[in-house]
Coordinates of C-alpha atoms and ligand atoms in Angstrom, one line a residue:
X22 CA 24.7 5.5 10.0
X23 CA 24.3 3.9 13.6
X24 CA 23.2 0.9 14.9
X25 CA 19.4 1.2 15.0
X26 CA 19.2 0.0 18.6
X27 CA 21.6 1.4 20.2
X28 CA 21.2 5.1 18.8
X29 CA 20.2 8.2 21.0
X30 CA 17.2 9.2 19.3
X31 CA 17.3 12.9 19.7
X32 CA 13.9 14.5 19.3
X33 CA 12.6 12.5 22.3
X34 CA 13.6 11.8 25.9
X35 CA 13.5 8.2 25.9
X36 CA 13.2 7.7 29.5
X37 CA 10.2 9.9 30.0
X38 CA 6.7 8.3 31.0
X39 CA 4.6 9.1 28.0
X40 CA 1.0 9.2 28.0
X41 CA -1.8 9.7 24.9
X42 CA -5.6 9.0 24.3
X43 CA -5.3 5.7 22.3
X44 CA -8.6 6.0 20.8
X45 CA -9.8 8.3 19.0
X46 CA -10.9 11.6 19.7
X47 CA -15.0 12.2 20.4
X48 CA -17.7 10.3 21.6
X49 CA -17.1 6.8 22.1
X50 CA -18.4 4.2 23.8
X51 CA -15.1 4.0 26.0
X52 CA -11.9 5.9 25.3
X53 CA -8.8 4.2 25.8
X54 CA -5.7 6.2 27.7
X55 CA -2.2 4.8 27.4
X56 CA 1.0 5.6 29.5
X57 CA 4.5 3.6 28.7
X58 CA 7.6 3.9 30.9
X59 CA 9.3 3.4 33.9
X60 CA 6.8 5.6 35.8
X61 CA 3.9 4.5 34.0
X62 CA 1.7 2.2 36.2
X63 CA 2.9 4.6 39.7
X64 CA 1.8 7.9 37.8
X65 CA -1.5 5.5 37.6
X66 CA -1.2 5.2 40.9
X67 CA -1.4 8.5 42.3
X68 CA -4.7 9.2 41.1
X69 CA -6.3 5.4 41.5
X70 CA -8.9 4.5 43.8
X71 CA -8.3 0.9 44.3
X72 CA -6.0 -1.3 44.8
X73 CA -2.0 -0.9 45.0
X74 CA -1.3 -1.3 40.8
X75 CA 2.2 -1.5 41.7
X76 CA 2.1 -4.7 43.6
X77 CA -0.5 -6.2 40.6
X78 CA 1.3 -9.1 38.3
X79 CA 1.5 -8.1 34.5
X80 CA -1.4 -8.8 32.5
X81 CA -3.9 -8.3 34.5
X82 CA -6.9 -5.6 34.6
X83 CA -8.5 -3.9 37.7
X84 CA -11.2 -2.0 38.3
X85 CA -11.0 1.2 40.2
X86 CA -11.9 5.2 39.8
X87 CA -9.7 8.1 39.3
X88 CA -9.5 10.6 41.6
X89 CA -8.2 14.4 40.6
X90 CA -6.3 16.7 42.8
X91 CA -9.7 18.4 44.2
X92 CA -10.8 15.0 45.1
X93 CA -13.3 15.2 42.9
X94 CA -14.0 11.5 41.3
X95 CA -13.4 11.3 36.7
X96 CA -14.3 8.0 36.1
X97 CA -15.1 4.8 37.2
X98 CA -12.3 3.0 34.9
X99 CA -10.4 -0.3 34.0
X100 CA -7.1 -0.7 34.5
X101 CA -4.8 -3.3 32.2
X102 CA -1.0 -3.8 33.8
X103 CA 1.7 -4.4 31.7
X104 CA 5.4 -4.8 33.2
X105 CA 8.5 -4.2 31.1
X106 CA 9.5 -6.3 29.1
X107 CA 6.5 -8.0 28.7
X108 CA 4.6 -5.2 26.5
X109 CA 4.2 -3.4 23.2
X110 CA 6.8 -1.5 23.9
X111 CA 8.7 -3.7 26.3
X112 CA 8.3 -1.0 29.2
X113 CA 5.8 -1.1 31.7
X114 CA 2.4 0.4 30.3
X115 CA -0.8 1.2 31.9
X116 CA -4.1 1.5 30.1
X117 CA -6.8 3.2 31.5
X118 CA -10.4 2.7 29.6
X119 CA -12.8 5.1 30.8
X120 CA -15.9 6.2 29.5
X121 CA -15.8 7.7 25.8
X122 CA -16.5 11.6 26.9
X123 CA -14.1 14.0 25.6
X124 CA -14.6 15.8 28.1
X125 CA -13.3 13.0 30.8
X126 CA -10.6 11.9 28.4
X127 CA -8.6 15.4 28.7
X128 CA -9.4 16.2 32.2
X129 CA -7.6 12.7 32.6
X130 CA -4.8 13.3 30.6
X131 CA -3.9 16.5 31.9
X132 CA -4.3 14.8 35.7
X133 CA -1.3 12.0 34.0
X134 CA 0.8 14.9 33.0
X135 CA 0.6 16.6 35.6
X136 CA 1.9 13.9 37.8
X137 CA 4.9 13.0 35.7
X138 CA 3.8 12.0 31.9
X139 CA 4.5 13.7 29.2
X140 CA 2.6 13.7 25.9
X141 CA 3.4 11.1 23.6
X142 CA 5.1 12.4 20.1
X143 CA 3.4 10.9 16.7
X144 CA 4.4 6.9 16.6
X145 CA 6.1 7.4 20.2
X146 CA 4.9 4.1 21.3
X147 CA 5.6 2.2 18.4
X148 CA 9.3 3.7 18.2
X149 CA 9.9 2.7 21.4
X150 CA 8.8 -0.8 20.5
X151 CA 11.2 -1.1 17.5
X152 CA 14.3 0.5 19.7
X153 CA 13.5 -2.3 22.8
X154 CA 13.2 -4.9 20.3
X155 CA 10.3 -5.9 20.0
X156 CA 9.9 -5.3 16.3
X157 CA 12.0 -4.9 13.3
X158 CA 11.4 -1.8 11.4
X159 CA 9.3 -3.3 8.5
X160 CA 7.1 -4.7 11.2
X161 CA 6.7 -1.4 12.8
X162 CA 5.5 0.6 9.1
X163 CA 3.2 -2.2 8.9
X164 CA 1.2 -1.0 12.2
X165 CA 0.9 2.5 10.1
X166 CA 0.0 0.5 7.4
X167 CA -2.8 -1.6 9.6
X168 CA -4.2 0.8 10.7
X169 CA -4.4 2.7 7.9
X170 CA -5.9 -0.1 5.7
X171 CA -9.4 0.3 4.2
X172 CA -10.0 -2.8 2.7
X173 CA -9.8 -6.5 3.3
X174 CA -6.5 -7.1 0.7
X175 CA -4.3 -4.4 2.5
X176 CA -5.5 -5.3 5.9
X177 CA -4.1 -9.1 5.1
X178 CA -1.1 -7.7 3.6
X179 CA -0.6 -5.4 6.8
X180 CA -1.1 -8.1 9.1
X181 CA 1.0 -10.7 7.8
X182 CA 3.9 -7.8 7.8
X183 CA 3.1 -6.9 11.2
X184 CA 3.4 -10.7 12.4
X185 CA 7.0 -10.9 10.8
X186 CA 6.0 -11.2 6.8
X187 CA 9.0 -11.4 4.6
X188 CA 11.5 -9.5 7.4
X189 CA 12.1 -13.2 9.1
X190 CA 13.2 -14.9 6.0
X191 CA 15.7 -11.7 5.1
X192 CA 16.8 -11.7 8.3
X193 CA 17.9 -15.5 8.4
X194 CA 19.7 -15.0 4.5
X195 CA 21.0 -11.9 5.6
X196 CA 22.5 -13.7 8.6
X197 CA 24.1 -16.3 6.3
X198 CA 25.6 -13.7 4.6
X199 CA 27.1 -12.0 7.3
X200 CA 29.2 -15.1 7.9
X201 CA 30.3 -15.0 4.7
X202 CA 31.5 -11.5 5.0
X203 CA 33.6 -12.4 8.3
X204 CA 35.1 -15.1 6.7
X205 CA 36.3 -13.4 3.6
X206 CA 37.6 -10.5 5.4
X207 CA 39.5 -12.8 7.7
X208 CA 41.3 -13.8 4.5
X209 CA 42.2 -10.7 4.5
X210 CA 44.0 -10.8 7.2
X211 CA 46.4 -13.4 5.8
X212 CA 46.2 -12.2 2.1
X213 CA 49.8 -13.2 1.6
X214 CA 49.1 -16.5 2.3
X215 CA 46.6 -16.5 -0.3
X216 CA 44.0 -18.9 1.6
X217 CA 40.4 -19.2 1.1
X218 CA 37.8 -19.7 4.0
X219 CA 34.7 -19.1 2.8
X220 CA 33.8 -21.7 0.1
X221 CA 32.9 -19.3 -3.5
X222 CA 31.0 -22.5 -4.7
X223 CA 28.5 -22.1 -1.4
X224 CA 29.0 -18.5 -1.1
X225 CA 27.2 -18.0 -4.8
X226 CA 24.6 -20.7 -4.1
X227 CA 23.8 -18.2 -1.3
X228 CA 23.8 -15.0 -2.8
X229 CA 21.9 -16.9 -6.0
X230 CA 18.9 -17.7 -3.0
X231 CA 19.3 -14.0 -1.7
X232 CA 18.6 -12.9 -5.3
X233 CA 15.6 -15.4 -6.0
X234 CA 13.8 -13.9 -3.0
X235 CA 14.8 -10.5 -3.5
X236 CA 13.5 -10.3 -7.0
X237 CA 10.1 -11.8 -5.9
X238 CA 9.7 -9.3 -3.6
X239 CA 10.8 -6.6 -5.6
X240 CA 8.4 -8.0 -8.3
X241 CA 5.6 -8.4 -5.7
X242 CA 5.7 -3.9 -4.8
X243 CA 3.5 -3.1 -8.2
X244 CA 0.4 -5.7 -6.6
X245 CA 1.5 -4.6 -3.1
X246 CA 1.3 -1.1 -4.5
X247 CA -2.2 -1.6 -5.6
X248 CA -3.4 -3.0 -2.8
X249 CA -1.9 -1.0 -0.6
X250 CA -3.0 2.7 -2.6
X251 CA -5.6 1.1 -4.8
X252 CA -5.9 1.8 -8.2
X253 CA -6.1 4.5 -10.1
X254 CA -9.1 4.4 -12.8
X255 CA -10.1 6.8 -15.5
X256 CA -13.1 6.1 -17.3
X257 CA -13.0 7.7 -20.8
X258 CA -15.0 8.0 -23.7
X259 CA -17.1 10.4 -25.5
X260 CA -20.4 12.1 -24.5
X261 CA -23.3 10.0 -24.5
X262 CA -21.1 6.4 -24.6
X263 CA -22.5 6.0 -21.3
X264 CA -20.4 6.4 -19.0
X265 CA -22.2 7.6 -15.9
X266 CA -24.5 4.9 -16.7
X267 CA -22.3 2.6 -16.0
X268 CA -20.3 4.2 -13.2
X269 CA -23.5 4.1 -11.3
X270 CA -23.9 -0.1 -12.7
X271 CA -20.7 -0.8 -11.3
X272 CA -21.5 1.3 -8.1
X273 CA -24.8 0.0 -7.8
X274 CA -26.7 3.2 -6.8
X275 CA -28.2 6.1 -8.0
X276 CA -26.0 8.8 -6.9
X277 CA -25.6 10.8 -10.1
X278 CA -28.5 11.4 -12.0
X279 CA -28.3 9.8 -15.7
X280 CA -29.7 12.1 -18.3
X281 CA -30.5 12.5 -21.7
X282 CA -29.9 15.9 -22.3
X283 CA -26.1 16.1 -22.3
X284 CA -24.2 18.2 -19.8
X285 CA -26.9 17.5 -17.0
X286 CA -24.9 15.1 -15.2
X287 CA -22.6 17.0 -12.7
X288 CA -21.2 15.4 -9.4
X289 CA -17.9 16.2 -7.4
X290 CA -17.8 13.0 -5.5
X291 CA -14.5 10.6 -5.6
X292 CA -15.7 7.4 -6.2
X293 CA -14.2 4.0 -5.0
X294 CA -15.0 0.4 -6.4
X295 CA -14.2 -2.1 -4.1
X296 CA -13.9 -5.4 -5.6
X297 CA -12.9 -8.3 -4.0
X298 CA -11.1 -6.3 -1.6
X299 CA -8.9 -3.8 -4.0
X300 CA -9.6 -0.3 -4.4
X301 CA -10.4 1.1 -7.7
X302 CA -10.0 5.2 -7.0
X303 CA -11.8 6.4 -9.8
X304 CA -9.9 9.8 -11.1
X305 CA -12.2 12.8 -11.3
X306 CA -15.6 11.1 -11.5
X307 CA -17.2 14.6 -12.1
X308 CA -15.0 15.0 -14.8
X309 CA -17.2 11.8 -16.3
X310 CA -20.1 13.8 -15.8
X311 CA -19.1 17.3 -17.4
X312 CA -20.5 16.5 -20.9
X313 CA -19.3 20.0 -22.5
X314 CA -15.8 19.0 -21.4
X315 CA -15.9 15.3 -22.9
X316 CA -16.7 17.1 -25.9
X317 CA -13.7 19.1 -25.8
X318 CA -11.8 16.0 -24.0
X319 CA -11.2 13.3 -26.2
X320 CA -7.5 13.9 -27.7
X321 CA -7.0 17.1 -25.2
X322 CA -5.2 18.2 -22.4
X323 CA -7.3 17.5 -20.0
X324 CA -8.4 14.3 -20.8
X325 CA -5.0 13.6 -21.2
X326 CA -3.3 14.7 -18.1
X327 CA -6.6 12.2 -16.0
X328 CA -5.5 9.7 -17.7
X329 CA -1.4 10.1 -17.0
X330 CA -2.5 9.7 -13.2
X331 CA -4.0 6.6 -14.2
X332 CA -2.7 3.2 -13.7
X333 CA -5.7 1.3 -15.9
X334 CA -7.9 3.2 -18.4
X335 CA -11.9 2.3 -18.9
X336 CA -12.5 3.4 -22.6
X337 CA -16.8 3.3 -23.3
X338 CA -18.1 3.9 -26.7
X339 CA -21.7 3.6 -27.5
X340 CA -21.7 0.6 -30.5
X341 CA -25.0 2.4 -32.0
X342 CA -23.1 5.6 -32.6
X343 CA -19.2 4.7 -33.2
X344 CA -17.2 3.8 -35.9
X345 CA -14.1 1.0 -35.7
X346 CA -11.9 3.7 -37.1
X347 CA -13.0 6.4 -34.6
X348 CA -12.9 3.8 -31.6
X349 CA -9.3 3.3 -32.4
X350 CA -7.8 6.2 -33.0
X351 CA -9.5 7.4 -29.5
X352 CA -8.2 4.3 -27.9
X353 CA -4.8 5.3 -29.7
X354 CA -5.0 9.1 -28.4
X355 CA -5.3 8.1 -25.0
X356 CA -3.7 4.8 -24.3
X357 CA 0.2 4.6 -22.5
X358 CA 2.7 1.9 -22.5
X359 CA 2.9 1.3 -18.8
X360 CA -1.4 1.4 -18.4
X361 CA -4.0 -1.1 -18.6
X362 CA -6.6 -1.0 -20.7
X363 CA -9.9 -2.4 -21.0
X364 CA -12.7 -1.1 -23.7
X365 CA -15.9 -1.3 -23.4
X366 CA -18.5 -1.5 -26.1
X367 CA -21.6 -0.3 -24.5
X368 CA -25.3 -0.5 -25.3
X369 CA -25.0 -3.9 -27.0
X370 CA -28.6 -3.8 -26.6
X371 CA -29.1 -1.3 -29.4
X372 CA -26.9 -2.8 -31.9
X373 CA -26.4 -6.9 -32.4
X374 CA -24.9 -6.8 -35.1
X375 CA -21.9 -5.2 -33.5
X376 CA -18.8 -7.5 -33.4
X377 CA -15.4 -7.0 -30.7
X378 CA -13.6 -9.3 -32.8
X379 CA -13.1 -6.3 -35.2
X380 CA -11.5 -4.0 -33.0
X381 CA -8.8 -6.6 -33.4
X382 CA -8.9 -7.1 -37.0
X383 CA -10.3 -4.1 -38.6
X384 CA -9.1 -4.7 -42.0
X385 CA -11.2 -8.2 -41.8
X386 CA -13.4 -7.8 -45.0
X387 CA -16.3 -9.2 -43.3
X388 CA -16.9 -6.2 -41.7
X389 CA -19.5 -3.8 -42.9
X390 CA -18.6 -0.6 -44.8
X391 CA -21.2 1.3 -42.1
X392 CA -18.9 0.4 -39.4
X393 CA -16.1 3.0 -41.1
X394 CA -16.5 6.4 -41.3
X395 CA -17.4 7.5 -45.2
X396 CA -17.3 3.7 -45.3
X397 CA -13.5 3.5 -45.9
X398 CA -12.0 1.0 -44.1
X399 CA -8.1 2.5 -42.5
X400 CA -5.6 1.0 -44.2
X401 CA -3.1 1.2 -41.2
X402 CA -5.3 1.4 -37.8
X403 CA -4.0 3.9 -35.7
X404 CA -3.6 1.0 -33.0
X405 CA -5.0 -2.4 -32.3
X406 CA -6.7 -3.5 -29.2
X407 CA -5.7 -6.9 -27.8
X408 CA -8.3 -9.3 -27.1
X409 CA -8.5 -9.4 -23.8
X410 CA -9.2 -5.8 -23.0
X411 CA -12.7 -6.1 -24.7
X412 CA -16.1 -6.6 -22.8
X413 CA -19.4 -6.4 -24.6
X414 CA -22.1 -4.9 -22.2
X415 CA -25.3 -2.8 -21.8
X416 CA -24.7 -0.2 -18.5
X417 CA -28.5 0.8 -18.7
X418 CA -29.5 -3.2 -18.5
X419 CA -27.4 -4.0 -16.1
X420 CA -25.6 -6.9 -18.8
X421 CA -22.2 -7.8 -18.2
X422 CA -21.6 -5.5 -15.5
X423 CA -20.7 -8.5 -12.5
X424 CA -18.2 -9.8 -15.7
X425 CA -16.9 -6.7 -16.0
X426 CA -15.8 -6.4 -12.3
X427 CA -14.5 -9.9 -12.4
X428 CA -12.3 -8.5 -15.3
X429 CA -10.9 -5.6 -13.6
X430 CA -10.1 -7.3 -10.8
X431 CA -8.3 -10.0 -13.1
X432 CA -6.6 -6.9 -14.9
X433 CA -4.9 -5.9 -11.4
X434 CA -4.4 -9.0 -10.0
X435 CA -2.8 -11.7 -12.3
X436 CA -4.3 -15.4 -11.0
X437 CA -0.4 -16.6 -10.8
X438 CA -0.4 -13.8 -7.6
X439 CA -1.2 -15.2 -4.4
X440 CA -2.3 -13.0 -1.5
X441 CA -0.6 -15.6 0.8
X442 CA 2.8 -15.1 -0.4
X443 CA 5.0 -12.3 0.7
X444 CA 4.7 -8.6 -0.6
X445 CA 5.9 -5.5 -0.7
X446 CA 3.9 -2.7 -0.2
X447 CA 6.3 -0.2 1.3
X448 CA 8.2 2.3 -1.2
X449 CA 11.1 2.1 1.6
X450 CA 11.6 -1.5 0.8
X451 CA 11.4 -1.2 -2.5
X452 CA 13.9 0.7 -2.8
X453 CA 16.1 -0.6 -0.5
X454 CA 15.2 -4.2 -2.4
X455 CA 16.8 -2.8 -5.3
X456 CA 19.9 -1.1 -4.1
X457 CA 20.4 -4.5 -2.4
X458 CA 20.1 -6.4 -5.7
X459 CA 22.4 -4.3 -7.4
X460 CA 25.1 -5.4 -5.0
X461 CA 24.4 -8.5 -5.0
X462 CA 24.8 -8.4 -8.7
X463 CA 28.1 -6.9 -8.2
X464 CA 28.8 -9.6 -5.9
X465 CA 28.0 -12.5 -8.4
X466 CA 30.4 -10.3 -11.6
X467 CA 33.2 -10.4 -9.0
X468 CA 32.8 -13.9 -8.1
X469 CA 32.5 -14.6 -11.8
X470 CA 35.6 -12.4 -12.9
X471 CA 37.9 -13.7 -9.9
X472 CA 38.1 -10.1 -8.6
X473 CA 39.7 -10.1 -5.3
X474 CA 38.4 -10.6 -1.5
X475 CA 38.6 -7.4 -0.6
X476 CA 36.1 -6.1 -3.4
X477 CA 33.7 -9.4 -2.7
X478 CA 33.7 -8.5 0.9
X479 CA 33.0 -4.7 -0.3
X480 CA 29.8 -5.4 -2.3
X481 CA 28.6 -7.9 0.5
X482 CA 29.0 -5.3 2.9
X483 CA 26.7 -3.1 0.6
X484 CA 24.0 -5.4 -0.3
X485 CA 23.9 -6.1 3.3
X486 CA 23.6 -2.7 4.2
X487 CA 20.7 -2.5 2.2
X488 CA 19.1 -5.3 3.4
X489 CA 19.6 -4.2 7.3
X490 CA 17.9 -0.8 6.3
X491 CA 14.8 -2.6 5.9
X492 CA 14.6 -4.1 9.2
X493 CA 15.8 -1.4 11.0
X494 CA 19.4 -2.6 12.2
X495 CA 21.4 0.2 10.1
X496 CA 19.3 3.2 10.2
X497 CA 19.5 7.0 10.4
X498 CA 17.4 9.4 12.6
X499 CA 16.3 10.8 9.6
X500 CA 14.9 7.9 8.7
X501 CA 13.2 6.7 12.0
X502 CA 11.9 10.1 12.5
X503 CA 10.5 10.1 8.9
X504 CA 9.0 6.4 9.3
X505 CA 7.2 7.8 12.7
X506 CA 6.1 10.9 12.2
X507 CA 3.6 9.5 9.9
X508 CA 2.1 7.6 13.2
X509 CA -1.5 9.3 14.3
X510 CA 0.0 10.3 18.7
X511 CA -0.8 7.6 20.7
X512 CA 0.7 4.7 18.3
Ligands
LIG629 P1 -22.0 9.8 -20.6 O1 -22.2 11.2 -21.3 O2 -20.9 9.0 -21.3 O3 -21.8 9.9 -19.1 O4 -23.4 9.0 -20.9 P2 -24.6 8.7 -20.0 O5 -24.3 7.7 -19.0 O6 -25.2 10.0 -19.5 O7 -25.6 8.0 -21.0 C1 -26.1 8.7 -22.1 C2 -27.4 8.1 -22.5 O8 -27.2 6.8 -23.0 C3 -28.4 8.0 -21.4 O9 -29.7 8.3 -21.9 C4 -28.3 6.6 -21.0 O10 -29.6 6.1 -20.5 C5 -28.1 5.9 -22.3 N1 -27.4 4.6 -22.1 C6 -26.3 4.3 -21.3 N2 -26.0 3.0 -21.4 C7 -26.9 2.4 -22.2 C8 -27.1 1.1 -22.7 O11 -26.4 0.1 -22.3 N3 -28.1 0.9 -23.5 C9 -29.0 1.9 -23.9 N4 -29.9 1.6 -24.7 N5 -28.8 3.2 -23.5 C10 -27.8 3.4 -22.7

């Protein structure tokens, strides 16, 4: 381990000029070109037809052309000046928008590297913005995650990460704690003495506040997780409930053609529901539409090994055709411990008389003996299903379908969570979250069994080892170069 800033960070030659297209590749309306480093605005320079960039102030734009080595004019382009510190990556950047041809673009870049860039590795820019400084390390996974974020939810989450998130409040705590440290290993220095500087009352009221937030945030990575990743769906039942019906209600178009002749239905696309702003990736859609292999499915192998990828489980049964005791020992086949569920009892329009509340009850005596197979009610349902995992619609009419959505989106996202509040998203964090917890917990036994200073100061040292991992002030060159290798080149 070495201090994050400090470190030589091998793969790259930090005090190269780097340059890279910062837009992406193709036709575009304009294509942005960005150089960072010492040399970056004279390399600009060489090639600009206009005014001297090195004398400009920081922040300012200028318009110019670029000239190449045959005289022969690029681009009529833009110039923005940045001057160390003042930048993303606290050295001095230039950023060339020129017209969106790819043809310009590399003619251009070449042009930069031949006077003195050199092509900028996956995340270079970024890196350098974490090692000058200008970011902690959880901010800087968060531009990966920005820019990677496909829907409103993980774009908030992103943003509010990238602006400082929960990193400023674990800083301040883990600053508190570091004083803590010093003083109880300056007791150490005077063990004989047997003194005591740093107050146990105060130090556990800290490491208690430490904890509080800690366990939030480690509570918060499953709903950071989902919005982050989305979720992963399965919709399940047997052929003819109708479940490419209502695939297409919920997706509100036509895409796969509904039919009544079993086995017609065939489509390889990967659907995603967006509701509210959370993903619902639903798991082998096609599979849905396979009628031969529902047959087969229910109970097997491969029905069973969609549904272990799947965080929350759709069951549809057609209420015309099923029976209670069939309905549960399907929902009892396929459900898992750590998976939501919600059932759906489809085509209420062709049966009335149809209740949910049985599906909870089955042994109520109410219940018609035409709703059992043979008409023998089970004695001991394989399982019961819990009230608020069943919706009553009709896919083909279009009944129930917005409260459906309403209730997935309730199903992922309690109403106690609140978007505003920090959360994790980042497996890295997590992790590092709960290693950190551990030794705090040690922390708290010690302080509770009178163990020693030299053992307190020991597991405060560790849970604040964790706690720097995730901002970036203990970390390895493994880990940087695993964080930005991830970046798309010119991040
Ligand atoms: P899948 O095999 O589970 O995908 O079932 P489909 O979606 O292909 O539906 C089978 C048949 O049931 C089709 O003829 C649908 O039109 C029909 N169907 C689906 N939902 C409903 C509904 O809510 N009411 C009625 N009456 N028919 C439905």
């Amino acid at each position: 381990m070495t201090a994050g800033k400090s470190m030589n960070y091998s793969q790259h030659n930090l005090s190269d000029t780097i340059v890279a297209l910062a837009t992406p590749p193709g036709v575009g309306a304009i294509g942005v070109i960005r150089l960072s480093g010492g040399d970056a605005i004279r390399i600009v320079q060489k090639v600009f037809g206009g005014k001297d960039l090195t004398k400009q102030a920081s922040h300012t734009l200028h318009l110019g052309t670029i000239i190449n080595d045959e005289g022969i004019i690029l681009d009529e382009v833009l110039i923005s000046v940045f001057k160390a510190p003042h930048s993303y990556t606290g050295e001095n950047i230039a950023e060339v928008s020129c017209h969106g041809s790819p043809y310009i673009l590399r003619q251009m870049l070449e042009l930069f590297i031949k006077k003195g860039a050199r092509l900028a590795q996956a995340g270079e820019f970024t890196l350098r913005a974490f090692l000058n400084g200008k970011m902690d390390l959880s901010q800087a996974e968060a531009v990966a995650d920005l820019i990677a974020s496909t829907s409103q939810s993980s774009h908030q989450v992103a943003m509010r990460q990238m602006r400082g998130g929960f990193s400023h409040e674990i800083k301040k705590l883990r600053e508190e704690l570091i004083n803590f440290a010093s003083l109880i290993e300056l007791e150490l220095d005077f063990a004989e003495e047997d003194v005591e500087f740093a107050n146990r009352d105060d130090l556990k009221k800290l490491v208690d506040k430490i904890q509080g937030l800690i366990r939030a945030l480690i509570n918060s990575f499953r709903l950071g997780n989902v919005i982050k990743n989305g979720v992963p769906t399965v919709i399940a039942g047997r052929p003819n409930a109708g479940k490419s019906t209502l695939l297409n209600a919920l997706l509100n178009e036509e895409r796969a053609i509904v039919s009544h002749i079993a086995g017609t239905t065939r489509d390889t696309i990967e659907e995603v529901l967006n509701i509210n702003g959370v993903e619902f990736r639903l798991i082998d859609t096609a599979g849905i539409r396979e009628a031969q292999d529902q047959i087969e499915a229910i109970g097997v192998e491969k029905t069973m090994e969609k549904v272990r990828q799947a965080a929350l489980l759709v069951y549809v049964f057609d209420v015309g055709e099923m029976k209670i005791d069939e309905i549960l020992t399907d929902v009892g086949k396929l459900q898992r411990e750590d998976m939501q569920l919600l059932v759906v009892c489809n085509k209420m329009d062709t049966n009335p008389y149809f209740k949910p509340e049985w599906l909870m009850n089955p042994n109520d005596p109410s219940i018609p003996e035409y709703f059992f197979t043979e008409g023998k009610r089970p004695s001991h349902p394989s399982s019961l299903i819990p009230h608020p995992s069943i919706i009553t619609l009709s896919a083909l009419h279009g009944m129930n379908i917005p409260y459906l959505k309403e209730k997935l989106y309730d199903l992922v996202i309690s109403e106690q969570v609140n978007l505003e509040s920090p959360i994790v998203t980042n497996a890295r964090h997590f992790e590092a979250l709960q290693k950190a917890s551990e030794s705090l917990d040690d922390v708290l036994r010690g302080l509770a069994e009178g163990v020693t200073s030299d053992f307190v100061a020991m597991d405060i040292r560790r849970a604040l080892a964790f706690l720097g991992e995730i901002l970036g002030e203990v970390s390895t060159e493994d880990l940087l170069g695993n964080i930005f290798s991830r970046f798309c080149i010119g991040k």
